[in-house]
């Protein structure tokens, strides 16, 4: 999930997916709040406390130091601003958006993003192999795009699942339909991506089996699910209702 932007309607959407598909882990690639205030973050405390699965959060550019610190103190959510963690059988490398260290919503300049991308590349390449590389802004992947890697991001509010060469990049779009901006622009599209992994017997590792793009759109109202299967070559199956 990504870019909830303080929209409580996203929580019911997430709950329904958890229950329907028996989800084991949630990865949130940032922008939980819109204005970087603890007041916004407080509305998610009960949601996190009631989850019975891990919720991994990577701060985005709409977070702030106060929001990150508040989330770190909550039960039910793990904030990963820089590092590698193993959860639900997956090794995940993540780095927060540099702007999450600023006050209020902002976008880091190109120099700052470039330095952060270099630091992220060093973190991943100096560590053990990882299953997932996650960040809010895909600009942080610029030195990491190599074969066999899976990238998760958000920021653009445009859901996409792309296989480029032999790596896969998944953008969850906006699970909160862009928050207030979605209401203003009447672009009310809630989206997330459900990833399924399978065990590889030879290595006892997990590999990406499928990615389901799930959307609820409100102009007009309809629900859609698009599934991409990852084998060699990849195949695609789409169902829309």
Tab-separated table of C-alpha atoms in Angstrom:
chain	number	residue	atom	x	y	z
A	1	UNK	CA	0.000	0.000	0.000
A	2	UNK	CA	1.091	3.635	-0.360
A	3	UNK	CA	-0.020	7.246	-0.239
A	4	UNK	CA	-2.957	6.913	2.137
A	5	UNK	CA	-2.780	10.691	2.697
A	6	UNK	CA	-4.846	10.750	5.879
A	7	UNK	CA	-7.879	9.135	4.238
A	8	UNK	CA	-9.620	6.832	6.778
A	9	UNK	CA	-11.570	5.148	3.966
A	10	UNK	CA	-8.309	3.435	3.015
A	11	UNK	CA	-8.372	1.459	6.250
A	12	UNK	CA	-11.591	-0.400	5.407
A	13	UNK	CA	-10.151	-1.110	1.962
A	14	UNK	CA	-7.003	-2.598	3.513
A	15	UNK	CA	-8.976	-4.609	6.088
A	16	UNK	CA	-11.142	-6.168	3.387
A	17	UNK	CA	-8.081	-7.257	1.407
A	18	UNK	CA	-6.440	-8.731	4.530
A	19	UNK	CA	-9.526	-10.789	5.319
A	20	UNK	CA	-10.293	-11.869	1.764
A	21	UNK	CA	-6.791	-12.916	0.745
A	22	UNK	CA	-5.328	-13.958	4.123
A	23	UNK	CA	-2.493	-11.438	3.867
A	24	UNK	CA	0.681	-12.156	5.891
A	25	UNK	CA	2.410	-8.759	5.704
A	26	UNK	CA	1.653	-5.148	4.772
A	27	UNK	CA	4.368	-2.915	3.311
A	28	UNK	CA	3.459	0.785	3.228
A	29	UNK	CA	5.762	2.929	1.086
A	30	UNK	CA	4.881	6.219	2.719
A	31	UNK	CA	2.723	9.341	2.818
A	32	UNK	CA	0.412	8.035	5.500
A	33	UNK	CA	-0.367	11.648	6.431
A	34	UNK	CA	-0.818	14.772	4.326
A	35	UNK	CA	0.563	17.701	6.337
A	36	UNK	CA	3.136	16.034	8.558
A	37	UNK	CA	1.197	16.482	11.817
A	38	UNK	CA	0.805	14.113	14.755
A	39	UNK	CA	-2.916	15.008	14.780
A	40	UNK	CA	-3.252	13.191	11.452
A	41	UNK	CA	-1.138	10.218	12.536
A	42	UNK	CA	-3.179	9.700	15.710
A	43	UNK	CA	-6.189	8.486	13.767
A	44	UNK	CA	-4.232	5.400	12.671
A	45	UNK	CA	-3.185	4.266	16.165
A	46	UNK	CA	-6.244	2.052	16.723
A	47	UNK	CA	-5.936	0.547	13.244
A	48	UNK	CA	-2.333	-0.512	13.845
A	49	UNK	CA	-3.091	-1.852	17.329
A	50	UNK	CA	-5.868	-4.090	15.984
A	51	UNK	CA	-3.796	-5.666	13.211
A	52	UNK	CA	-2.707	-9.241	13.737
A	53	UNK	CA	-0.077	-9.161	10.971
A	54	UNK	CA	3.122	-7.094	10.615
A	55	UNK	CA	2.811	-3.582	9.153
A	56	UNK	CA	6.092	-2.226	7.788
A	57	UNK	CA	6.172	1.526	7.126
A	58	UNK	CA	8.746	3.437	5.047
A	59	UNK	CA	8.351	7.244	5.507
A	60	UNK	CA	7.470	9.385	2.500
A	61	UNK	CA	7.872	13.063	1.677
A	62	UNK	CA	4.633	14.043	3.494
A	63	UNK	CA	5.892	12.656	6.786
A	64	UNK	CA	7.848	14.748	9.314
A	65	UNK	CA	10.289	13.923	12.137
A	66	UNK	CA	7.421	14.272	14.637
A	67	UNK	CA	5.179	11.856	12.698
A	68	UNK	CA	7.992	9.319	12.276
A	69	UNK	CA	8.785	9.452	16.001
A	70	UNK	CA	5.094	9.066	16.888
A	71	UNK	CA	4.674	6.045	14.613
A	72	UNK	CA	7.801	4.439	16.063
A	73	UNK	CA	6.110	4.490	19.462
A	74	UNK	CA	2.936	2.724	18.324
A	75	UNK	CA	2.128	-0.958	18.705
A	76	UNK	CA	1.490	-2.881	15.507
A	77	UNK	CA	3.689	-0.876	13.124
A	78	UNK	CA	7.420	-1.085	12.388
A	79	UNK	CA	9.028	2.027	10.913
A	80	UNK	CA	12.057	1.346	8.703
A	81	UNK	CA	13.739	4.580	7.676
A	82	UNK	CA	17.019	2.963	6.640
A	83	UNK	CA	18.178	-0.623	6.794
A	84	UNK	CA	17.396	-4.253	6.068
A	85	UNK	CA	14.809	-6.249	7.996
A	86	UNK	CA	13.525	-9.807	7.780
A	87	UNK	CA	9.787	-10.197	8.258
A	88	UNK	CA	7.298	-12.876	7.149
A	89	UNK	CA	10.150	-14.816	5.578
A	90	UNK	CA	11.252	-11.913	3.364
A	91	UNK	CA	14.375	-9.778	3.553
A	92	UNK	CA	13.421	-6.181	2.827
A	93	UNK	CA	15.759	-3.244	2.258
A	94	UNK	CA	14.224	0.204	2.629
A	95	UNK	CA	15.108	3.871	2.860
A	96	UNK	CA	12.881	6.768	3.887
A	97	UNK	CA	12.325	9.711	1.581
A	98	UNK	CA	14.906	12.392	2.491
A	99	UNK	CA	12.078	14.922	2.844
A	100	UNK	CA	10.666	13.006	5.817
A	101	UNK	CA	13.380	14.679	7.885
A	102	UNK	CA	11.945	18.111	7.023
A	103	UNK	CA	8.925	19.891	8.490
A	104	UNK	CA	5.738	19.623	6.434
A	105	UNK	CA	5.241	18.204	2.961
A	106	UNK	CA	8.098	18.896	0.565
A	107	UNK	CA	10.082	17.273	-2.230
A	108	UNK	CA	13.844	16.938	-1.859
A	109	UNK	CA	15.985	18.561	-4.557
A	110	UNK	CA	17.854	16.503	-7.129
A	111	UNK	CA	21.189	16.712	-5.304
A	112	UNK	CA	19.666	15.441	-2.059
A	113	UNK	CA	17.844	12.603	-3.839
A	114	UNK	CA	21.027	11.648	-5.665
A	115	UNK	CA	23.042	11.430	-2.441
A	116	UNK	CA	20.287	9.371	-0.803
A	117	UNK	CA	20.182	7.038	-3.829
A	118	UNK	CA	23.938	6.482	-3.568
A	119	UNK	CA	23.627	5.729	0.141
A	120	UNK	CA	20.768	3.297	-0.540
A	121	UNK	CA	22.793	1.504	-3.206
A	122	UNK	CA	25.709	1.100	-0.806
A	123	UNK	CA	23.376	-0.253	1.894
A	124	UNK	CA	21.928	-2.912	-0.403
A	125	UNK	CA	25.160	-3.912	-2.143
A	126	UNK	CA	27.158	-4.176	1.082
A	127	UNK	CA	24.538	-6.336	2.782
A	128	UNK	CA	23.157	-9.804	2.185
A	129	UNK	CA	20.876	-10.440	-0.819
A	130	UNK	CA	17.352	-9.100	-0.293
A	131	UNK	CA	13.940	-10.108	-1.640
A	132	UNK	CA	12.378	-6.634	-1.788
A	133	UNK	CA	13.781	-3.105	-2.163
A	134	UNK	CA	11.300	-0.460	-1.013
A	135	UNK	CA	11.171	3.335	-0.978
A	136	UNK	CA	8.547	6.027	-1.353
A	137	UNK	CA	10.101	7.674	-4.414
A	138	UNK	CA	11.444	5.423	-7.176
A	139	UNK	CA	14.248	7.947	-7.751
A	140	UNK	CA	16.034	6.194	-4.896
A	141	UNK	CA	16.328	3.060	-7.070
A	142	UNK	CA	18.462	4.708	-9.761
A	143	UNK	CA	21.665	2.814	-8.840
A	144	UNK	CA	19.942	-0.434	-7.897
A	145	UNK	CA	17.944	-1.455	-10.956
A	146	UNK	CA	19.447	-4.849	-11.730
A	147	UNK	CA	18.165	-8.214	-12.867
A	148	UNK	CA	16.250	-10.339	-10.405
A	149	UNK	CA	15.192	-7.499	-8.117
A	150	UNK	CA	11.733	-6.480	-6.908
A	151	UNK	CA	11.107	-2.790	-6.171
A	152	UNK	CA	8.106	-1.328	-4.309
A	153	UNK	CA	7.278	2.385	-4.349
A	154	UNK	CA	4.530	5.012	-4.426
A	155	UNK	CA	4.614	8.827	-4.673
A	156	UNK	CA	3.212	9.239	-8.214
A	157	UNK	CA	-0.395	8.239	-7.352
A	158	UNK	CA	-0.402	6.140	-10.512
A	159	UNK	CA	-0.635	2.405	-9.920
A	160	UNK	CA	1.662	0.336	-12.129
A	161	UNK	CA	3.272	-3.088	-12.316
A	162	UNK	CA	6.180	-3.073	-14.736
A	163	UNK	CA	8.706	-5.708	-15.684
A	164	UNK	CA	11.735	-3.975	-17.165
A	165	UNK	CA	14.284	-6.474	-18.381
A	166	UNK	CA	14.536	-8.954	-15.554
A	167	UNK	CA	13.534	-6.706	-12.653
A	168	UNK	CA	10.036	-5.791	-11.489
A	169	UNK	CA	8.890	-2.404	-10.223
A	170	UNK	CA	5.535	-2.114	-8.446
A	171	UNK	CA	3.869	1.225	-7.677
A	172	UNK	CA	0.802	0.849	-5.461
A	173	UNK	CA	-0.660	4.154	-6.625
A	174	UNK	CA	-2.683	5.819	-3.852
A	175	UNK	CA	-4.434	3.534	-1.383
A	176	UNK	CA	-6.128	6.651	0.013
A	177	UNK	CA	-7.274	8.031	-3.376
A	178	UNK	CA	-4.876	10.999	-3.019
A	179	UNK	CA	-6.615	12.234	0.142
A	180	UNK	CA	-8.056	15.730	0.012
A	181	UNK	CA	-6.630	16.284	-3.464
A	182	UNK	CA	-8.619	13.309	-4.725
A	183	UNK	CA	-11.822	14.862	-3.410
A	184	UNK	CA	-10.945	18.216	-4.914
A	185	UNK	CA	-10.089	16.773	-8.330
A	186	UNK	CA	-12.779	14.033	-8.195
A	187	UNK	CA	-10.044	11.465	-8.869
A	188	UNK	CA	-11.290	8.909	-6.356
A	189	UNK	CA	-9.267	5.827	-7.234
A	190	UNK	CA	-8.206	3.632	-4.313
A	191	UNK	CA	-5.472	1.182	-5.287
A	192	UNK	CA	-3.067	-1.357	-3.811
A	193	UNK	CA	-1.093	-4.357	-5.021
A	194	UNK	CA	-1.317	-7.876	-3.605
A	195	UNK	CA	1.935	-9.826	-4.029
A	196	UNK	CA	2.084	-13.611	-3.809
A	197	UNK	CA	5.339	-15.490	-3.272
A	198	UNK	CA	6.163	-19.150	-3.694
A	199	UNK	CA	8.886	-21.309	-2.199
A	200	UNK	CA	11.716	-22.392	-4.477
A	201	UNK	CA	12.600	-25.921	-3.401
A	202	UNK	CA	16.176	-25.853	-4.655
A	203	UNK	CA	17.123	-22.798	-2.578
A	204	UNK	CA	14.340	-22.792	0.073
A	205	UNK	CA	13.879	-19.120	-0.883
A	206	UNK	CA	10.761	-17.150	-1.789
A	207	UNK	CA	10.221	-15.841	-5.309
A	208	UNK	CA	7.531	-13.575	-6.715
A	209	UNK	CA	4.701	-15.619	-8.204
A	210	UNK	CA	2.035	-13.009	-8.985
A	211	UNK	CA	1.031	-9.388	-8.533
A	212	UNK	CA	-2.638	-8.364	-8.370
A	213	UNK	CA	-3.456	-4.716	-9.009
A	214	UNK	CA	-6.688	-4.012	-7.116
A	215	UNK	CA	-8.586	-0.764	-7.677
A	216	UNK	CA	-11.855	0.779	-6.538
A	217	UNK	CA	-12.864	3.711	-8.730
A	218	UNK	CA	-15.767	6.064	-8.019
A	219	UNK	CA	-16.390	7.881	-11.278
A	220	UNK	CA	-18.289	5.718	-12.126
A	221	UNK	CA	-18.106	3.162	-9.307
A	222	UNK	CA	-16.400	-0.095	-10.223
A	223	UNK	CA	-13.909	-2.607	-8.886
A	224	UNK	CA	-11.099	-4.120	-10.918
A	225	UNK	CA	-8.400	-6.732	-10.420
A	226	UNK	CA	-5.537	-7.289	-12.839
A	227	UNK	CA	-3.218	-10.235	-12.246
A	228	UNK	CA	0.282	-10.623	-13.666
A	229	UNK	CA	1.985	-14.003	-13.311
A	230	UNK	CA	5.753	-13.992	-13.157
A	231	UNK	CA	7.335	-16.905	-14.947
A	232	UNK	CA	9.598	-17.001	-17.959
A	233	UNK	CA	8.242	-15.438	-20.069
A	234	UNK	CA	5.707	-13.584	-17.885
A	235	UNK	CA	2.018	-14.074	-18.623
A	236	UNK	CA	-0.910	-11.837	-17.893
A	237	UNK	CA	-4.459	-12.599	-16.818
A	238	UNK	CA	-7.012	-9.850	-16.324
A	239	UNK	CA	-10.435	-9.899	-14.709
A	240	UNK	CA	-12.593	-6.823	-14.364
A	241	UNK	CA	-16.034	-6.497	-12.785
